[in-house]
mmCIF file of C-alpha atoms and ligand atoms in Angstrom:
data_model
loop_
_atom_site.group_PDB
_atom_site.id
_atom_site.type_symbol
_atom_site.label_atom_id
_atom_site.label_comp_id
_atom_site.label_asym_id
_atom_site.label_seq_id
_atom_site.Cartn_x
_atom_site.Cartn_y
_atom_site.Cartn_z
ATOM 1 C CA MET A 1 -76.149 32.078 -7.409
ATOM 2 C CA THR A 2 -74.573 33.383 -10.694
ATOM 3 C CA PRO A 3 -72.657 36.415 -9.957
ATOM 4 C CA GLY A 4 -73.384 39.342 -12.117
ATOM 5 C CA THR A 5 -76.470 41.748 -12.748
ATOM 6 C CA LEU A 6 -79.000 42.309 -15.237
ATOM 7 C CA HIS A 7 -77.201 45.249 -16.571
ATOM 8 C CA GLY A 8 -75.896 43.246 -19.437
ATOM 9 C CA LEU A 9 -79.220 42.296 -20.820
ATOM 10 C CA HIS A 10 -79.924 44.149 -24.152
ATOM 11 C CA GLY A 11 -83.007 46.022 -24.667
ATOM 12 C CA ASP A 12 -85.541 47.417 -22.267
ATOM 13 C CA VAL A 13 -85.779 45.495 -18.908
ATOM 14 C CA ARG A 14 -88.942 45.922 -16.635
ATOM 15 C CA VAL A 15 -88.834 44.419 -13.268
ATOM 16 C CA LEU A 16 -92.475 44.000 -11.845
ATOM 17 C CA GLY A 17 -93.824 42.618 -8.416
ATOM 18 C CA ASP A 18 -94.964 39.209 -9.524
ATOM 19 C CA LYS A 19 -96.063 37.172 -12.465
ATOM 20 C CA ARG A 20 -99.629 38.747 -12.469
ATOM 21 C CA SER A 21 -97.968 42.221 -12.948
ATOM 22 C CA VAL A 22 -95.877 40.489 -15.816
ATOM 23 C CA ALA A 23 -98.909 39.363 -17.394
ATOM 24 C CA ASP A 24 -100.780 42.679 -17.255
ATOM 25 C CA ALA A 25 -97.807 44.587 -18.562
ATOM 26 C CA GLY A 26 -97.243 41.971 -21.413
ATOM 27 C CA ALA A 27 -101.000 42.378 -22.303
ATOM 28 C CA ALA A 28 -100.771 46.105 -22.361
ATOM 29 C CA LEU A 29 -97.708 45.952 -24.507
ATOM 30 C CA ILE A 30 -99.094 43.504 -27.109
ATOM 31 C CA ASP A 31 -102.212 45.673 -27.456
ATOM 32 C CA ARG A 32 -99.909 48.574 -28.063
ATOM 33 C CA LEU A 33 -97.927 46.548 -30.589
ATOM 34 C CA ALA A 34 -100.878 45.133 -32.261
ATOM 35 C CA SER A 35 -102.608 48.756 -32.734
ATOM 36 C CA THR A 36 -99.346 50.086 -33.929
ATOM 37 C CA ALA A 37 -98.855 47.359 -36.422
ATOM 38 C CA ALA A 38 -102.375 47.380 -37.942
ATOM 39 C CA ALA A 39 -102.393 51.277 -38.287
ATOM 40 C CA GLN A 40 -99.037 50.850 -40.114
ATOM 41 C CA HIS A 41 -99.625 47.864 -42.335
ATOM 42 C CA GLY A 42 -103.330 46.540 -41.701
ATOM 43 C CA ARG A 43 -102.131 43.287 -39.851
ATOM 44 C CA PHE A 44 -100.411 42.230 -36.836
ATOM 45 C CA SER A 45 -98.228 38.967 -36.813
ATOM 46 C CA VAL A 46 -97.195 37.439 -33.589
ATOM 47 C CA ALA A 47 -95.133 34.364 -32.673
ATOM 48 C CA LEU A 48 -96.467 32.776 -29.459
ATOM 49 C CA ALA A 49 -94.173 31.478 -26.854
ATOM 50 C CA GLY A 50 -94.820 28.098 -25.399
ATOM 51 C CA GLY A 51 -94.124 26.646 -22.062
ATOM 52 C CA GLY A 52 -95.940 27.763 -18.686
ATOM 53 C CA THR A 53 -95.005 31.440 -18.442
ATOM 54 C CA PRO A 54 -97.277 32.815 -21.194
ATOM 55 C CA ARG A 55 -100.424 30.875 -19.976
ATOM 56 C CA LEU A 56 -101.351 33.962 -17.672
ATOM 57 C CA LEU A 57 -100.659 36.443 -20.326
ATOM 58 C CA TYR A 58 -102.911 34.507 -22.876
ATOM 59 C CA GLU A 59 -105.612 34.021 -20.271
ATOM 60 C CA THR A 60 -105.565 37.680 -19.658
ATOM 61 C CA LEU A 61 -105.426 38.750 -23.304
ATOM 62 C CA SER A 62 -108.518 36.445 -23.888
ATOM 63 C CA SER A 63 -110.605 37.711 -20.819
ATOM 64 C CA GLY A 64 -112.583 40.794 -19.891
ATOM 65 C CA ALA A 65 -111.538 44.235 -21.079
ATOM 66 C CA TRP A 66 -108.384 43.026 -23.299
ATOM 67 C CA ARG A 67 -110.716 40.755 -25.220
ATOM 68 C CA ASP A 68 -113.244 43.279 -25.955
ATOM 69 C CA ARG A 69 -110.640 46.071 -26.789
ATOM 70 C CA ILE A 70 -108.407 44.162 -29.326
ATOM 71 C CA ASP A 71 -109.202 43.775 -32.975
ATOM 72 C CA TRP A 72 -108.584 40.157 -33.366
ATOM 73 C CA SER A 73 -109.334 40.479 -37.110
ATOM 74 C CA ARG A 74 -105.954 41.824 -37.493
ATOM 75 C CA TRP A 75 -103.916 39.026 -35.822
ATOM 76 C CA ASP A 76 -101.931 36.454 -37.753
ATOM 77 C CA VAL A 77 -100.703 34.017 -35.380
ATOM 78 C CA TYR A 78 -97.415 32.047 -35.654
ATOM 79 C CA PHE A 79 -95.360 29.936 -32.886
ATOM 80 C CA GLY A 80 -91.921 30.397 -31.825
ATOM 81 C CA ASP A 81 -91.381 26.769 -31.464
ATOM 82 C CA GLU A 82 -93.297 23.580 -31.121
ATOM 83 C CA ARG A 83 -92.734 19.877 -29.474
ATOM 84 C CA ALA A 84 -92.899 16.854 -31.727
ATOM 85 C CA CYS A 85 -96.257 15.475 -30.373
ATOM 86 C CA PRO A 86 -99.706 15.732 -31.517
ATOM 87 C CA PRO A 87 -101.470 19.196 -31.435
ATOM 88 C CA ASP A 88 -103.816 17.803 -28.831
ATOM 89 C CA ASP A 89 -101.128 16.451 -26.548
ATOM 90 C CA ALA A 90 -100.875 17.955 -23.091
ATOM 91 C CA ALA A 91 -97.326 18.862 -24.213
ATOM 92 C CA SER A 92 -98.260 20.704 -27.342
ATOM 93 C CA ASN A 93 -97.580 24.513 -27.355
ATOM 94 C CA TYR A 94 -100.175 24.786 -30.033
ATOM 95 C CA ARG A 95 -102.961 23.219 -27.514
ATOM 96 C CA MET A 96 -101.881 25.511 -24.637
ATOM 97 C CA ALA A 97 -102.352 28.437 -27.112
ATOM 98 C CA ARG A 98 -105.701 27.151 -27.880
ATOM 99 C CA GLU A 99 -107.036 26.429 -24.436
ATOM 100 C CA THR A 100 -105.759 29.865 -23.187
ATOM 101 C CA LEU A 101 -106.328 32.177 -26.039
ATOM 102 C CA LEU A 102 -107.180 31.047 -29.539
ATOM 103 C CA ASP A 103 -110.525 29.299 -28.588
ATOM 104 C CA ARG A 104 -111.379 32.060 -26.613
ATOM 105 C CA VAL A 105 -110.957 34.951 -29.087
ATOM 106 C CA PRO A 106 -112.461 35.604 -32.457
ATOM 107 C CA ILE A 107 -109.331 34.889 -34.735
ATOM 108 C CA ASP A 108 -110.039 33.048 -38.053
ATOM 109 C CA ALA A 109 -108.361 29.337 -37.554
ATOM 110 C CA ALA A 110 -107.263 30.151 -41.356
ATOM 111 C CA ARG A 111 -104.871 32.930 -39.576
ATOM 112 C CA VAL A 112 -103.413 30.563 -36.986
ATOM 113 C CA HIS A 113 -100.132 28.914 -38.434
ATOM 114 C CA ARG A 114 -99.409 25.904 -36.311
ATOM 115 C CA MET A 115 -95.895 24.425 -36.577
ATOM 116 C CA GLU A 116 -96.544 20.675 -37.704
ATOM 117 C CA ALA A 117 -93.879 19.017 -35.424
ATOM 118 C CA ASP A 118 -96.179 16.058 -35.337
ATOM 119 C CA LEU A 119 -95.360 15.137 -38.855
ATOM 120 C CA PRO A 120 -92.588 12.179 -38.949
ATOM 121 C CA ASP A 121 -90.301 14.340 -41.197
ATOM 122 C CA LEU A 122 -89.232 17.107 -38.897
ATOM 123 C CA ASP A 123 -86.895 18.609 -41.429
ATOM 124 C CA GLY A 124 -89.515 18.589 -44.096
ATOM 125 C CA ALA A 125 -91.994 20.429 -41.738
ATOM 126 C CA ALA A 126 -89.512 22.883 -40.629
ATOM 127 C CA ARG A 127 -88.789 23.815 -44.250
ATOM 128 C CA ALA A 128 -92.362 24.228 -44.946
ATOM 129 C CA TYR A 129 -92.698 26.547 -41.983
ATOM 130 C CA SER A 130 -89.910 28.635 -43.392
ATOM 131 C CA ALA A 131 -91.677 28.722 -46.627
ATOM 132 C CA LEU A 132 -94.964 29.731 -44.980
ATOM 133 C CA LEU A 133 -93.273 32.614 -43.208
ATOM 134 C CA GLU A 134 -91.517 33.592 -46.591
ATOM 135 C CA ALA A 135 -94.755 33.652 -48.206
ATOM 136 C CA ALA A 136 -96.852 35.405 -45.682
ATOM 137 C CA LEU A 137 -94.786 38.175 -44.304
ATOM 138 C CA PRO A 138 -92.751 41.183 -45.457
ATOM 139 C CA ARG A 139 -88.864 40.797 -45.520
ATOM 140 C CA ALA A 140 -86.558 42.433 -43.150
ATOM 141 C CA ALA A 141 -83.408 44.141 -44.419
ATOM 142 C CA THR A 142 -81.560 40.840 -43.575
ATOM 143 C CA GLY A 143 -83.934 38.955 -46.042
ATOM 144 C CA ALA A 144 -85.512 37.138 -43.193
ATOM 145 C CA PRO A 145 -89.380 37.265 -42.909
ATOM 146 C CA ARG A 146 -90.168 39.927 -40.360
ATOM 147 C CA ILE A 147 -92.693 39.134 -37.731
ATOM 148 C CA ASP A 148 -94.215 42.095 -35.748
ATOM 149 C CA CYS A 149 -93.861 40.628 -32.491
ATOM 150 C CA ILE A 150 -92.113 37.567 -31.080
ATOM 151 C CA LEU A 151 -92.996 36.276 -27.603
ATOM 152 C CA LEU A 152 -90.307 34.420 -25.876
ATOM 153 C CA GLY A 153 -89.834 32.608 -22.567
ATOM 154 C CA MET A 154 -86.534 31.449 -21.066
ATOM 155 C CA GLY A 155 -85.660 28.260 -19.648
ATOM 156 C CA GLU A 156 -83.485 27.519 -16.424
ATOM 157 C CA ASN A 157 -80.695 26.789 -18.812
ATOM 158 C CA GLY A 158 -81.154 30.038 -20.714
ATOM 159 C CA HIS A 159 -82.648 28.260 -23.645
ATOM 160 C CA THR A 160 -85.445 30.344 -25.699
ATOM 161 C CA ALA A 161 -87.864 28.911 -28.064
ATOM 162 C CA SER A 162 -86.238 25.531 -28.888
ATOM 163 C CA LEU A 163 -82.818 26.818 -29.215
ATOM 164 C CA PHE A 164 -81.212 24.716 -26.390
ATOM 165 C CA PRO A 165 -77.366 25.214 -25.495
ATOM 166 C CA GLY A 166 -75.100 23.025 -27.514
ATOM 167 C CA THR A 167 -77.491 22.206 -30.181
ATOM 168 C CA GLU A 168 -77.113 22.501 -33.996
ATOM 169 C CA ALA A 169 -80.182 24.842 -34.160
ATOM 170 C CA LEU A 170 -78.000 27.699 -32.900
ATOM 171 C CA ALA A 171 -75.846 27.707 -35.943
ATOM 172 C CA VAL A 172 -78.539 27.788 -38.414
ATOM 173 C CA GLY A 173 -78.047 30.890 -40.194
ATOM 174 C CA ASP A 174 -79.845 30.499 -43.719
ATOM 175 C CA ARG A 175 -83.315 29.396 -42.858
ATOM 176 C CA TRP A 176 -86.266 30.705 -40.476
ATOM 177 C CA ALA A 177 -87.231 27.592 -38.871
ATOM 178 C CA THR A 178 -85.273 24.299 -37.970
ATOM 179 C CA ARG A 179 -85.263 21.043 -36.126
ATOM 180 C CA GLY A 180 -84.478 21.626 -32.373
ATOM 181 C CA ARG A 181 -83.490 19.034 -29.796
ATOM 182 C CA ALA A 182 -84.404 19.792 -26.086
ATOM 183 C CA ASP A 183 -82.814 18.240 -23.115
ATOM 184 C CA TYR A 184 -86.297 17.332 -21.739
ATOM 185 C CA ALA A 185 -89.313 15.324 -23.322
ATOM 186 C CA PRO A 186 -90.513 16.068 -25.672
ATOM 187 C CA TYR A 187 -87.006 15.993 -26.940
ATOM 188 C CA ASP A 188 -87.571 16.739 -30.712
ATOM 189 C CA ARG A 189 -88.784 20.088 -31.876
ATOM 190 C CA ILE A 190 -89.374 22.664 -34.378
ATOM 191 C CA THR A 191 -87.991 26.184 -33.603
ATOM 192 C CA LEU A 192 -87.709 29.511 -35.204
ATOM 193 C CA THR A 193 -83.903 30.296 -35.831
ATOM 194 C CA TYR A 194 -82.004 33.377 -34.749
ATOM 195 C CA PRO A 195 -82.309 34.887 -38.181
ATOM 196 C CA ALA A 196 -85.944 34.699 -37.974
ATOM 197 C CA ILE A 197 -86.201 36.026 -34.280
ATOM 198 C CA ASN A 198 -83.592 38.826 -34.824
ATOM 199 C CA ALA A 199 -85.562 40.089 -37.903
ATOM 200 C CA ALA A 200 -88.618 40.819 -35.970
ATOM 201 C CA ALA A 201 -89.836 44.422 -35.296
ATOM 202 C CA ASN A 202 -90.451 43.517 -31.542
ATOM 203 C CA VAL A 203 -89.178 40.724 -29.334
ATOM 204 C CA VAL A 204 -90.730 40.162 -25.823
ATOM 205 C CA PHE A 205 -89.275 37.882 -23.125
ATOM 206 C CA LEU A 206 -91.425 37.143 -20.350
ATOM 207 C CA VAL A 207 -89.499 35.484 -17.324
ATOM 208 C CA THR A 208 -90.717 34.872 -13.820
ATOM 209 C CA GLY A 209 -89.756 32.847 -10.781
ATOM 210 C CA ALA A 210 -86.732 32.445 -8.621
ATOM 211 C CA ALA A 211 -85.813 29.408 -10.750
ATOM 212 C CA LYS A 212 -84.979 31.652 -13.616
ATOM 213 C CA ARG A 213 -82.522 33.902 -11.739
ATOM 214 C CA ASP A 214 -79.266 32.267 -12.538
ATOM 215 C CA ALA A 215 -80.244 31.831 -16.238
ATOM 216 C CA LEU A 216 -81.246 35.489 -16.330
ATOM 217 C CA ARG A 217 -77.860 36.775 -14.906
ATOM 218 C CA ALA A 218 -76.111 33.983 -17.376
ATOM 219 C CA THR A 219 -77.897 35.662 -20.115
ATOM 220 C CA ALA A 220 -76.904 39.131 -19.059
ATOM 221 C CA ALA A 221 -73.367 37.898 -19.141
ATOM 222 C CA GLY A 222 -73.746 36.627 -22.640
ATOM 223 C CA ARG A 223 -73.607 32.894 -21.965
ATOM 224 C CA THR A 224 -76.874 31.421 -22.911
ATOM 225 C CA PRO A 225 -78.921 30.966 -26.150
ATOM 226 C CA SER A 226 -81.320 33.784 -24.950
ATOM 227 C CA ALA A 227 -78.389 35.960 -25.159
ATOM 228 C CA GLY A 228 -78.364 35.332 -28.879
ATOM 229 C CA VAL A 229 -81.570 37.268 -29.182
ATOM 230 C CA ALA A 230 -80.563 40.575 -30.569
ATOM 231 C CA PRO A 231 -83.024 42.276 -32.942
ATOM 232 C CA VAL A 232 -81.220 43.702 -35.971
ATOM 233 C CA ASP A 233 -83.932 46.527 -36.576
ATOM 234 C CA GLY A 234 -86.167 46.026 -33.618
ATOM 235 C CA ALA A 235 -86.918 46.557 -30.157
ATOM 236 C CA LEU A 236 -86.209 43.897 -27.495
ATOM 237 C CA GLU A 237 -88.105 44.230 -24.258
ATOM 238 C CA TRP A 238 -87.759 42.046 -21.066
ATOM 239 C CA ILE A 239 -90.712 41.799 -18.646
ATOM 240 C CA VAL A 240 -89.397 39.885 -15.464
ATOM 241 C CA ASP A 241 -90.744 39.702 -12.110
ATOM 242 C CA ARG A 242 -88.721 40.416 -8.808
ATOM 243 C CA SER A 243 -88.125 36.694 -7.951
ATOM 244 C CA ALA A 244 -86.420 36.034 -11.412
ATOM 245 C CA ALA A 245 -84.481 39.410 -11.066
ATOM 246 C CA GLY A 246 -83.108 38.279 -7.767
ATOM 247 C CA GLY A 247 -84.257 41.737 -6.010
ATOM 248 C CA GLU A 248 -82.730 43.829 -8.506
ATOM 249 C CA VAL A 249 -84.935 46.494 -9.847
HETATM 250 C C1 6PG B 1 -91.204 25.526 -25.050
HETATM 251 C C2 6PG B 1 -91.081 26.855 -24.785
HETATM 252 C C3 6PG B 1 -89.684 27.146 -24.098
HETATM 253 C C4 6PG B 1 -90.218 27.916 -22.881
HETATM 254 C C5 6PG B 1 -89.081 27.789 -21.881
HETATM 255 C C6 6PG B 1 -89.699 28.567 -20.412
HETATM 256 O O1 6PG B 1 -91.654 24.814 -25.847
HETATM 257 O O2 6PG B 1 -90.922 24.789 -23.782
HETATM 258 O O3 6PG B 1 -90.992 27.475 -26.086
HETATM 259 O O4 6PG B 1 -88.754 27.947 -24.606
HETATM 260 O O5 6PG B 1 -90.419 29.160 -23.188
HETATM 261 O O6 6PG B 1 -88.800 26.450 -21.538
HETATM 262 O O7 6PG B 1 -90.791 27.471 -19.999
HETATM 263 P P1 6PG B 1 -91.494 27.895 -18.878
HETATM 264 O O8 6PG B 1 -92.102 29.204 -19.145
HETATM 265 O O9 6PG B 1 -92.539 26.736 -18.445
HETATM 266 O O10 6PG B 1 -90.588 28.142 -17.727
#
């Protein structure tokens, strides 16, 4: 167990009972952020997280009360990262988002912006995604495209999106998307960069499970890529369950 506490985490930290509670709180927060953004500037831009944790959140948003309550016509959907695989591959974050959310709610397909990490030229695809973000979004004071809400997970080594420890993507300061390199397959990725993530109006981490306990503490101690997430002019929220928090509340 990594010593230390969660008190070093920046932003607002909520520790909830279990992953169901995390998904419910995430849905309520996203509903609020979407309504606020739509009222302020007519649209809601959201970058979806990949991996397994957000599945329950997406399924919650796309079913029952939330599905009927949310004005999906205001949404513009982006991705925090994508694996270098076909969009219908079981490893694809895009496929996961389609299965759990995008195919279940009335969002115009033209407003879903997939990272084309299946293309052979990953660097070119990352440049194209940077250009897409620049063309579609307002700019933050830093000059980076400003996404209303970026959802993030965190790996057991403290990576987030596809910003993995010791990789070149961590140092990219002049682009909004870049090639990433994971330490598990699919190894090649496209990921948002720190400048893009830290330009967001809201960044929301969803972290559940005892396996993330050490990474959460290491992040609180500033020792992981997730610790590099610090919105310049935005809100940072951590919604974690008790298992990941290690009993801290
Ligand atoms: C990915 C994700 C990645 C994920 C973490 C946590 O493409 O894998 O973007 O950053 O959020 O690895 O994954 P789990 O939620 O599956 O633990």
